[in-house]
Amino acid sequence: MQKNLDKPVANALNEAFQRERKLSFMEKIYLPGIVKGLWHTLKQIFRPRFTMNYPEEKWTPPAIFRGRPVLVEDNGKERCVACGLCARACPPLAISMQANEDSDDPKERYPNFFEINMLRCIYCGYCEEVCPEEAIVMSKDYDIVFESREDAIYDKDRLLVPKEDLKERLDFLKEYKNNQFGQFWDFQEENNIHSVRDRDTDWNVGLSLVDMLEQQKKNDATKASSNWSV
Ligand code: SF4
Ligand code: SF4
């Protein structure tokens, strides 16, 4: 029979609309359905199991997994320069920090405090994406419990993790970002000492990568003309 597409059958306002279809005899006795269900269950019994007895059995996620964000500790210090990009990019405004300058080297900035409200965090990974220092990364930690709202605010003590413990994620990021940006991104260990842009007194623009690295060395070797810390 030619279907009338202008008049949909599944239209409850249509008088000809039937809410239930007619069941065949075999469907009415339910037995074939029950046997089919039992057969399906029986087949599953002999398949490999994917369930775990959590929390007794812990799952170790792969490097691609986005667990709770942590700060990278590099040689006993945070890599973070408190630029605020992560806080700016964080959709639920979970990150807060206060920048300070290192008294030993006024060129260096670090977060006086750095907090992530884990009740707000949605594990999106945007903080990791935008961080120019590879200072905040998503860890494998998914086992997070709080007893109060205050407990859910993670400070530097709980956020800092040595880079050695984050090796897998850092390696993964290197590969992932390089694929995106054509071998451009690579976290440079020696570049972890930062320079303030206004120390480039020559105001060079349009430098090649080699020139930029030269300029960077020159900037790092220059003493700061002022100390902005109070
Ligand atoms: S993972 Fe997303 S929500 Fe969580 S702190 Fe980072 S940017 Fe904010
Ligand atoms: S984006 Fe990176 S360097 Fe900047 S404040 Fe966040 S963690 Fe620190």
Coordinates of N, CA and C and ligand atoms in Angstrom, one line a residue:
M1 N 0.8 -1.2 0.0 CA 0.0 0.0 0.0 C 0.9 1.3 0.0
Q2 N 0.5 2.2 -0.8 CA 1.3 3.5 -0.8 C 1.1 4.3 0.4
K3 N 2.2 4.7 1.1 CA 2.0 5.4 2.4 C 1.7 6.8 2.1
N4 N 0.9 7.4 2.9 CA 0.6 8.8 2.8 C 1.5 9.6 3.7
L5 N 2.6 10.1 3.1 CA 3.6 10.8 3.9 C 3.2 12.1 4.5
D6 N 2.2 12.7 3.8 CA 1.7 14.0 4.3 C 0.9 13.8 5.6
K7 N 0.4 12.6 5.8 CA -0.4 12.4 7.0 C 0.3 11.3 7.9
P8 N 1.2 11.8 8.8 CA 2.0 10.8 9.5 C 1.1 9.8 10.3
V9 N 1.5 8.6 10.4 CA 0.7 7.6 11.1 C 0.8 7.8 12.6
A10 N 2.0 8.1 13.1 CA 2.2 8.3 14.5 C 1.8 9.7 14.9
N11 N 0.5 9.9 14.7 CA 0.0 11.2 15.1 C -1.2 11.0 16.0
A12 N -1.0 11.2 17.3 CA -2.1 10.9 18.3 C -3.4 11.6 18.0
L13 N -3.3 12.7 17.2 CA -4.5 13.5 16.9 C -5.4 12.8 15.8
N14 N -4.7 11.9 15.1 CA -5.3 11.2 14.0 C -6.2 10.1 14.6
E15 N -7.5 10.1 14.1 CA -8.4 9.1 14.7 C -8.0 7.7 14.4
A16 N -7.3 7.6 13.2 CA -6.9 6.2 12.8 C -5.6 5.8 13.5
F17 N -5.1 6.6 14.4 CA -3.8 6.3 15.1 C -4.0 5.1 16.0
Q18 N -3.1 4.1 15.9 CA -3.2 3.0 16.8 C -2.0 3.0 17.7
R19 N -2.3 3.1 19.0 CA -1.2 3.2 20.0 C -0.4 1.9 20.1
E20 N -1.1 0.7 19.9 CA -0.4 -0.5 20.0 C -0.6 -1.3 18.7
R21 N 0.5 -2.1 18.3 CA 0.3 -2.9 17.2 C -0.2 -4.3 17.6
K22 N -0.7 -5.0 16.6 CA -1.2 -6.3 16.9 C 0.0 -7.3 17.1
L23 N -0.1 -8.1 18.1 CA 1.0 -9.1 18.3 C 0.7 -10.4 17.6
S24 N 1.7 -11.1 17.1 CA 1.5 -12.4 16.5 C 1.3 -13.4 17.7
F25 N 0.9 -14.6 17.3 CA 0.7 -15.7 18.3 C 2.0 -15.9 19.1
M26 N 3.1 -16.1 18.4 CA 4.4 -16.3 19.1 C 4.8 -15.2 20.0
E27 N 4.5 -14.0 19.6 CA 4.8 -12.8 20.5 C 3.9 -12.8 21.7
K28 N 2.6 -13.3 21.5 CA 1.7 -13.3 22.6 C 2.1 -14.3 23.7
I29 N 2.7 -15.4 23.4 CA 3.1 -16.4 24.4 C 4.4 -16.0 25.1
Y30 N 5.1 -15.0 24.6 CA 6.4 -14.5 25.2 C 7.6 -15.5 25.2
L31 N 7.3 -16.8 25.0 CA 8.4 -17.8 25.2 C 9.6 -17.5 24.3
P32 N 9.4 -17.3 23.0 CA 10.5 -17.1 22.1 C 11.4 -15.9 22.6
G33 N 10.7 -14.8 23.1 CA 11.4 -13.7 23.6 C 12.3 -14.0 24.9
I34 N 11.7 -14.9 25.7 CA 12.4 -15.3 27.0 C 13.6 -16.1 26.6
V35 N 13.4 -17.1 25.7 CA 14.5 -17.9 25.3 C 15.6 -17.1 24.6
K36 N 15.2 -16.1 23.8 CA 16.2 -15.2 23.1 C 17.1 -14.5 24.2
G37 N 16.4 -14.0 25.2 CA 17.1 -13.3 26.3 C 18.0 -14.2 27.0
L38 N 17.6 -15.4 27.3 CA 18.4 -16.3 28.1 C 19.7 -16.7 27.2
W39 N 19.4 -16.9 25.9 CA 20.5 -17.3 25.0 C 21.6 -16.1 25.0
H40 N 21.1 -14.9 25.0 CA 22.0 -13.7 25.0 C 22.8 -13.7 26.3
T41 N 22.2 -14.0 27.4 CA 22.9 -14.0 28.7 C 23.9 -15.1 28.8
L42 N 23.5 -16.3 28.2 CA 24.4 -17.4 28.2 C 25.7 -17.1 27.4
K43 N 25.5 -16.4 26.3 CA 26.7 -16.1 25.5 C 27.6 -15.2 26.2
Q44 N 27.1 -14.2 27.0 CA 27.9 -13.2 27.7 C 28.8 -13.9 28.8
I45 N 28.2 -15.0 29.4 CA 29.0 -15.6 30.5 C 30.4 -16.0 30.0
F46 N 30.5 -16.5 28.8 CA 31.8 -17.0 28.3 C 32.7 -15.9 27.7
R47 N 32.2 -14.7 27.7 CA 33.0 -13.6 27.1 C 33.9 -13.0 28.2
P48 N 35.1 -12.4 27.8 CA 35.9 -11.7 28.8 C 35.2 -10.7 29.6
R49 N 35.5 -10.6 30.9 CA 34.8 -9.6 31.7 C 35.5 -8.3 31.7
F50 N 34.7 -7.2 31.6 CA 35.3 -5.9 31.6 C 35.0 -5.1 32.9
T51 N 34.2 -5.7 33.8 CA 33.9 -5.0 35.0 C 35.0 -5.3 36.1
M52 N 35.1 -4.3 37.0 CA 36.1 -4.5 38.0 C 35.5 -4.3 39.4
N53 N 36.2 -4.9 40.4 CA 35.6 -4.8 41.8 C 36.2 -3.5 42.4
Y54 N 35.8 -2.4 41.9 CA 36.2 -1.1 42.4 C 35.5 -0.9 43.7
P55 N 36.1 -0.3 44.8 CA 37.5 0.2 44.8 C 38.6 -0.7 45.2
E56 N 38.2 -2.0 45.5 CA 39.3 -3.0 45.8 C 40.3 -3.1 44.6
E57 N 39.8 -3.2 43.4 CA 40.6 -3.2 42.3 C 40.7 -1.8 41.6
K58 N 41.9 -1.3 41.5 CA 42.0 0.0 40.9 C 42.3 -0.1 39.4
W59 N 41.7 0.9 38.7 CA 41.9 1.0 37.3 C 43.1 2.0 37.0
T60 N 44.0 1.6 36.2 CA 45.1 2.5 35.8 C 44.8 3.0 34.4
P61 N 44.4 4.3 34.4 CA 44.0 4.9 33.1 C 45.2 5.1 32.1
P62 N 44.9 5.1 30.8 CA 46.0 5.4 29.9 C 46.4 6.9 29.9
A63 N 47.5 7.3 29.3 CA 48.0 8.7 29.4 C 47.0 9.7 28.8
I64 N 46.1 9.3 27.9 CA 45.2 10.2 27.3 C 44.0 10.6 28.3
F65 N 43.9 9.9 29.4 CA 42.8 10.1 30.3 C 43.0 11.5 31.0
R66 N 41.8 12.1 31.2 CA 41.8 13.4 31.8 C 41.3 13.3 33.2
G67 N 42.2 13.1 34.2 CA 41.8 13.0 35.6 C 41.9 14.4 36.2
R68 N 42.1 14.5 37.5 CA 42.1 15.9 38.1 C 43.3 16.7 37.7
P69 N 43.1 18.0 37.4 CA 44.3 18.8 37.0 C 45.3 18.9 38.2
V70 N 46.6 18.9 37.8 CA 47.6 19.1 38.9 C 48.7 20.1 38.3
L71 N 49.4 20.6 39.2 CA 50.5 21.5 38.9 C 51.8 20.7 38.8
V72 N 52.6 21.0 37.7 CA 53.9 20.3 37.6 C 55.0 20.9 38.4
E73 N 55.6 20.1 39.2 CA 56.7 20.5 40.1 C 58.0 20.1 39.4
D74 N 58.8 21.1 39.1 CA 60.1 20.9 38.3 C 61.3 21.3 39.2
N75 N 62.1 20.3 39.5 CA 63.2 20.5 40.4 C 62.8 21.3 41.7
G76 N 61.8 20.8 42.3 CA 61.3 21.4 43.6 C 60.6 22.7 43.5
K77 N 60.4 23.2 42.3 CA 59.6 24.5 42.2 C 58.5 24.3 41.2
E78 N 57.5 25.1 41.3 CA 56.4 25.0 40.3 C 56.8 25.6 39.0
R79 N 56.4 25.0 37.9 CA 56.7 25.6 36.6 C 55.8 26.9 36.4
C80 N 54.7 26.9 37.1 CA 53.7 27.9 36.9 C 54.2 29.3 37.1
V81 N 53.9 30.3 36.2 CA 54.4 31.6 36.3 C 53.2 32.6 36.6
A82 N 52.1 32.0 37.0 CA 50.9 32.7 37.5 C 50.5 33.7 36.4
C83 N 50.5 33.3 35.1 CA 50.0 34.2 34.1 C 48.5 34.4 34.1
G84 N 47.8 33.4 34.6 CA 46.3 33.6 34.7 C 45.6 33.0 33.5
L85 N 46.3 32.5 32.5 CA 45.6 32.1 31.3 C 44.6 30.9 31.6
C86 N 45.0 30.0 32.5 CA 44.2 28.9 32.8 C 42.9 29.3 33.5
A87 N 43.1 30.3 34.4 CA 41.9 30.8 35.2 C 40.9 31.5 34.2
R88 N 41.5 32.1 33.2 CA 40.7 32.8 32.2 C 39.9 31.8 31.3
A89 N 40.6 30.7 31.0 CA 40.0 29.7 30.1 C 39.0 28.8 30.8
C90 N 39.2 28.7 32.1 CA 38.4 27.7 32.8 C 36.9 28.0 32.8
P91 N 36.1 27.2 32.1 CA 34.6 27.5 31.9 C 33.9 27.7 33.3
P92 N 34.1 26.8 34.3 CA 33.3 27.1 35.5 C 34.0 27.9 36.5
L93 N 35.0 28.7 36.1 CA 35.8 29.6 37.0 C 36.3 28.8 38.3
A94 N 36.9 27.7 38.1 CA 37.3 26.9 39.2 C 38.7 27.3 39.7
I95 N 39.5 28.0 38.9 CA 40.9 28.3 39.3 C 41.0 29.7 39.8
S96 N 41.8 29.9 40.9 CA 42.1 31.2 41.4 C 43.6 31.2 41.8
M97 N 44.2 32.3 41.7 CA 45.6 32.4 42.0 C 46.0 33.9 42.3
Q98 N 47.2 34.0 42.9 CA 47.7 35.3 43.1 C 49.2 35.3 42.7
A99 N 49.6 36.1 41.8 CA 51.0 36.1 41.3 C 51.9 36.8 42.3
N100 N 53.2 36.4 42.4 CA 54.2 37.1 43.1 C 55.5 37.0 42.4
E101 N 56.5 37.8 42.8 CA 57.8 37.7 42.1 C 58.8 37.1 43.1
D102 N 59.7 36.3 42.4 CA 60.7 35.6 43.2 C 61.7 36.6 43.7
S103 N 61.9 36.6 45.1 CA 62.8 37.6 45.6 C 64.3 37.3 45.2
D104 N 64.6 36.1 44.9 CA 66.0 35.7 44.4 C 66.2 36.2 43.0
D105 N 65.2 36.2 42.2 CA 65.3 36.6 40.8 C 64.0 37.3 40.4
P106 N 64.0 38.7 40.4 CA 62.8 39.4 40.1 C 62.2 39.2 38.7
K107 N 63.0 38.5 37.9 CA 62.4 38.2 36.5 C 61.4 37.0 36.6
E108 N 61.5 36.2 37.7 CA 60.7 35.1 37.8 C 59.4 35.4 38.6
R109 N 58.3 34.9 38.1 CA 57.0 35.0 38.8 C 56.5 33.6 39.2
Y110 N 55.8 33.6 40.2 CA 55.2 32.3 40.7 C 53.9 32.6 41.4
P111 N 53.1 31.6 41.5 CA 51.8 31.8 42.2 C 52.0 31.8 43.7
N112 N 51.6 32.9 44.4 CA 51.7 32.9 45.8 C 50.7 31.9 46.4
F113 N 49.5 31.9 45.9 CA 48.6 30.8 46.1 C 48.0 30.4 44.8
F114 N 47.6 29.1 44.7 CA 47.0 28.6 43.5 C 45.9 27.6 44.0
E115 N 44.7 27.8 43.6 CA 43.7 26.9 44.1 C 42.7 26.5 43.0
I116 N 42.3 25.2 43.1 CA 41.3 24.7 42.1 C 40.2 24.2 43.0
N117 N 39.0 24.7 42.7 CA 37.8 24.2 43.4 C 37.3 23.0 42.6
M118 N 37.5 21.8 43.2 CA 37.2 20.6 42.6 C 35.7 20.3 42.5
L119 N 34.9 21.1 43.2 CA 33.5 20.9 43.1 C 33.0 21.6 41.8
R120 N 33.8 22.5 41.3 CA 33.5 23.2 40.1 C 34.1 22.5 38.8
C121 N 35.3 22.0 39.0 CA 36.0 21.5 37.9 C 35.2 20.4 37.1
I122 N 35.2 20.6 35.8 CA 34.5 19.7 34.9 C 35.4 18.8 34.1
Y123 N 36.7 18.8 34.4 CA 37.7 18.0 33.8 C 37.8 18.2 32.3
C124 N 37.6 19.4 31.9 CA 37.6 19.7 30.4 C 39.0 19.7 29.8
G125 N 40.0 20.1 30.6 CA 41.4 20.1 30.1 C 41.7 21.4 29.5
Y126 N 40.8 22.4 29.5 CA 41.2 23.7 28.8 C 42.4 24.3 29.5
C127 N 42.5 24.2 30.8 CA 43.7 24.8 31.5 C 45.0 24.3 31.0
E128 N 45.0 23.0 30.8 CA 46.2 22.3 30.2 C 46.4 22.8 28.8
E129 N 45.4 22.9 28.0 CA 45.5 23.4 26.6 C 46.2 24.7 26.5
V130 N 45.7 25.7 27.4 CA 46.2 27.0 27.2 C 47.5 27.3 27.9
C131 N 47.9 26.5 28.8 CA 49.1 26.8 29.6 C 50.3 26.9 28.8
P132 N 51.0 28.1 28.7 CA 52.2 28.2 27.9 C 53.4 27.5 28.5
E133 N 53.3 27.1 29.7 CA 54.5 26.6 30.4 C 54.4 25.1 30.7
E134 N 53.4 24.4 30.2 CA 53.2 23.0 30.5 C 53.2 22.8 32.0
A135 N 52.6 23.8 32.7 CA 52.7 23.8 34.2 C 51.5 23.2 34.8
I136 N 50.4 23.0 34.1 CA 49.2 22.4 34.7 C 48.8 21.3 33.7
V137 N 48.7 20.1 34.2 CA 48.3 19.0 33.3 C 47.2 18.1 33.9
M138 N 46.6 17.4 33.1 CA 45.5 16.5 33.6 C 46.2 15.2 34.1
S139 N 45.9 14.8 35.3 CA 46.6 13.6 35.8 C 45.7 12.4 35.7
K140 N 46.2 11.2 36.2 CA 45.4 10.0 36.2 C 44.5 9.8 37.4
D141 N 44.5 10.8 38.3 CA 43.8 10.7 39.5 C 42.3 10.9 39.3
Y142 N 41.5 9.9 39.5 CA 40.0 10.1 39.4 C 39.4 9.7 40.7
D143 N 40.2 9.4 41.7 CA 39.6 8.8 42.9 C 39.6 10.0 44.0
I144 N 38.6 10.8 43.8 CA 38.6 12.1 44.6 C 37.4 12.1 45.6
V145 N 37.6 12.3 46.8 CA 36.6 12.3 47.8 C 36.7 13.5 48.7
F146 N 35.7 14.2 49.0 CA 35.7 15.3 50.0 C 34.7 15.1 51.1
E147 N 35.1 15.7 52.3 CA 34.1 15.5 53.4 C 33.4 16.9 53.6
S148 N 33.9 17.9 53.0 CA 33.3 19.2 53.1 C 33.6 20.0 51.9
R149 N 32.9 21.2 51.8 CA 33.1 22.0 50.6 C 34.5 22.6 50.7
E150 N 35.0 22.9 51.9 CA 36.3 23.5 52.0 C 37.4 22.5 51.6
D151 N 37.1 21.2 51.9 CA 38.0 20.1 51.5 C 38.2 20.0 50.0
A152 N 37.2 20.5 49.3 CA 37.2 20.4 47.8 C 38.1 21.4 47.1
I153 N 38.6 22.4 47.9 CA 39.4 23.4 47.4 C 40.9 22.9 47.5
Y154 N 41.5 22.6 46.4 CA 42.8 22.0 46.4 C 43.8 23.2 46.3
D155 N 44.7 23.3 47.2 CA 45.8 24.3 47.2 C 47.1 23.7 46.6
K156 N 48.1 24.6 46.6 CA 49.4 24.2 46.0 C 49.9 22.9 46.6
D157 N 49.7 22.7 48.0 CA 50.2 21.5 48.6 C 49.7 20.2 48.0
R158 N 48.4 20.3 47.6 CA 47.8 19.1 47.1 C 47.8 19.1 45.6
L159 N 48.1 20.2 45.0 CA 48.2 20.3 43.5 C 49.5 19.9 42.9
L160 N 50.6 20.3 43.6 CA 51.9 20.1 43.1 C 52.3 18.6 43.0
V161 N 52.7 18.1 41.8 CA 53.1 16.7 41.6 C 54.5 16.8 40.9
P162 N 55.5 16.1 41.3 CA 56.8 16.1 40.6 C 56.6 15.6 39.2
K163 N 57.4 16.3 38.3 CA 57.2 16.0 36.8 C 57.6 14.5 36.5
E164 N 58.4 13.9 37.3 CA 58.8 12.5 37.1 C 57.5 11.6 37.2
D165 N 56.6 12.0 38.1 CA 55.4 11.2 38.3 C 54.3 11.5 37.2
L166 N 54.6 12.5 36.4 CA 53.7 12.9 35.3 C 54.2 12.6 33.9
K167 N 55.3 11.8 33.9 CA 56.1 11.6 32.7 C 55.2 11.2 31.5
E168 N 54.3 10.2 31.8 CA 53.5 9.6 30.7 C 52.6 10.7 30.1
R169 N 52.0 11.5 30.9 CA 51.1 12.6 30.4 C 51.9 13.6 29.7
L170 N 53.1 14.0 30.2 CA 53.9 15.0 29.5 C 54.4 14.5 28.2
D171 N 54.7 13.2 28.1 CA 55.1 12.6 26.8 C 54.0 12.6 25.8
F172 N 52.8 12.3 26.4 CA 51.6 12.2 25.5 C 51.3 13.6 25.0
L173 N 51.4 14.6 25.8 CA 51.1 16.0 25.4 C 52.1 16.5 24.3
K174 N 53.4 16.1 24.5 CA 54.4 16.5 23.5 C 54.0 15.9 22.1
E175 N 53.6 14.7 22.1 CA 53.2 14.0 20.8 C 52.0 14.6 20.3
Y176 N 51.0 14.9 21.1 CA 49.7 15.4 20.7 C 49.8 16.8 20.2
K177 N 50.5 17.6 20.9 CA 50.6 19.0 20.5 C 51.5 19.2 19.2
N178 N 52.5 18.3 19.2 CA 53.4 18.4 18.0 C 52.6 18.0 16.7
N179 N 51.7 17.0 16.9 CA 50.9 16.7 15.7 C 50.0 17.8 15.3
Q180 N 49.5 18.5 16.3 CA 48.6 19.7 15.9 C 49.4 20.8 15.3
F181 N 50.5 21.1 15.9 CA 51.2 22.4 15.5 C 52.4 22.1 14.6
G182 N 52.6 20.9 14.1 CA 53.7 20.7 13.2 C 55.0 20.8 13.8
Q183 N 55.3 20.1 14.9 CA 56.6 20.0 15.5 C 57.0 21.4 16.1
F184 N 56.1 22.3 16.3 CA 56.5 23.6 16.8 C 56.6 23.6 18.4
W185 N 55.7 22.9 19.0 CA 55.6 22.9 20.5 C 56.6 21.9 21.0
D186 N 57.5 22.3 21.9 CA 58.3 21.4 22.7 C 58.7 22.1 24.0
F187 N 58.4 21.5 25.1 CA 58.7 22.2 26.3 C 60.2 22.1 26.5
Q188 N 60.8 23.3 26.6 CA 62.3 23.4 26.7 C 62.7 23.5 28.2
E189 N 63.4 22.5 28.7 CA 63.8 22.5 30.1 C 64.6 23.8 30.4
E190 N 65.5 24.2 29.5 CA 66.4 25.3 29.8 C 65.6 26.6 29.7
N191 N 64.4 26.6 29.1 CA 63.6 27.8 28.9 C 62.7 28.0 30.1
N192 N 62.9 27.3 31.2 CA 62.0 27.4 32.3 C 62.3 28.6 33.1
I193 N 63.4 29.3 32.8 CA 63.7 30.6 33.4 C 63.2 31.6 32.4
H194 N 62.3 32.5 32.9 CA 61.5 33.3 32.0 C 62.1 34.7 32.0
S195 N 61.8 35.4 30.9 CA 62.2 36.8 30.9 C 61.0 37.7 30.7
V196 N 61.1 38.9 31.1 CA 60.0 39.8 31.0 C 60.2 40.5 29.6
R197 N 59.1 40.6 28.9 CA 59.2 41.1 27.5 C 59.9 42.5 27.4
D198 N 59.6 43.4 28.4 CA 60.2 44.7 28.3 C 61.7 44.8 28.5
R199 N 62.3 43.6 28.8 CA 63.7 43.6 29.0 C 64.4 43.5 27.6
D200 N 63.6 43.2 26.5 CA 64.1 43.2 25.2 C 64.2 44.6 24.7
T201 N 65.3 45.3 25.1 CA 65.4 46.7 24.9 C 65.5 47.1 23.4
D202 N 65.9 46.1 22.6 CA 66.0 46.4 21.2 C 64.7 46.4 20.4
W203 N 63.6 45.8 21.1 CA 62.3 45.7 20.6 C 62.3 45.1 19.2
N204 N 63.0 44.0 19.1 CA 63.1 43.3 17.8 C 61.8 42.6 17.4
V205 N 61.4 42.8 16.2 CA 60.2 42.1 15.8 C 60.5 41.2 14.5
G206 N 59.7 40.2 14.3 CA 59.9 39.4 13.1 C 61.2 38.6 13.1
L207 N 61.6 38.1 14.3 CA 62.8 37.4 14.4 C 62.6 35.9 13.9
S208 N 63.6 35.3 13.4 CA 63.5 33.9 13.1 C 63.6 33.1 14.4
L209 N 63.3 31.8 14.3 CA 63.3 31.0 15.6 C 64.7 31.0 16.2
V210 N 65.8 30.9 15.3 CA 67.1 30.9 15.8 C 67.4 32.3 16.5
D211 N 67.0 33.4 15.8 CA 67.2 34.7 16.4 C 66.5 34.9 17.7
M212 N 65.3 34.3 17.8 CA 64.5 34.4 19.0 C 65.2 33.7 20.2
L213 N 65.8 32.6 19.9 CA 66.5 31.8 20.9 C 67.7 32.6 21.4
E214 N 68.4 33.3 20.4 CA 69.5 34.1 20.8 C 69.1 35.3 21.6
Q215 N 67.9 35.9 21.2 CA 67.4 37.0 21.9 C 67.0 36.6 23.3
Q216 N 66.4 35.4 23.4 CA 66.0 34.9 24.7 C 67.2 34.8 25.7
K217 N 68.3 34.2 25.1 CA 69.5 34.1 25.9 C 70.0 35.4 26.4
K218 N 69.9 36.4 25.5 CA 70.4 37.8 25.8 C 69.5 38.4 26.9
N219 N 68.1 38.1 26.7 CA 67.2 38.7 27.7 C 67.4 38.1 29.1
D220 N 67.7 36.8 29.1 CA 67.9 36.1 30.4 C 69.1 36.5 31.1
A221 N 70.1 37.0 30.3 CA 71.4 37.4 30.9 C 71.3 38.8 31.4
T222 N 70.2 39.5 31.0 CA 70.1 41.0 31.4 C 69.5 41.1 32.8
K223 N 70.0 42.0 33.6 CA 69.5 42.2 34.9 C 68.2 43.0 34.8
A224 N 67.2 42.8 35.6 CA 66.0 43.5 35.6 C 66.3 45.0 36.0
S225 N 65.6 45.9 35.3 CA 65.8 47.3 35.7 C 65.0 47.7 36.9
S226 N 63.9 47.0 37.2 CA 63.1 47.4 38.3 C 62.6 46.1 38.9
N227 N 62.2 46.2 40.2 CA 61.6 45.1 40.9 C 60.2 45.5 41.2
W228 N 59.2 44.8 40.7 CA 57.8 45.3 40.9 C 57.2 44.7 42.1
S229 N 57.9 43.8 42.8 CA 57.3 43.2 44.0 C 57.3 44.3 45.1
V230 N 56.3 44.2 45.9 CA 56.1 45.2 47.0 C 56.9 44.7 48.2
Ligands
SF4_1 S1 39.9 20.9 33.8 FE1 38.5 22.5 32.9 S2 37.2 23.0 34.6 FE2 38.9 21.9 35.6 S3 40.3 23.5 36.3 FE3 40.9 22.9 34.2 S4 39.8 24.4 32.8 FE4 38.8 24.4 34.8
SF4_2 S1 48.3 29.0 32.4 FE1 50.0 27.7 33.3 S2 51.6 29.2 33.8 FE2 49.7 30.4 33.5 S3 48.8 30.5 35.6 FE3 47.9 28.7 34.6 S4 49.2 27.0 35.3 FE4 50.3 28.9 35.7

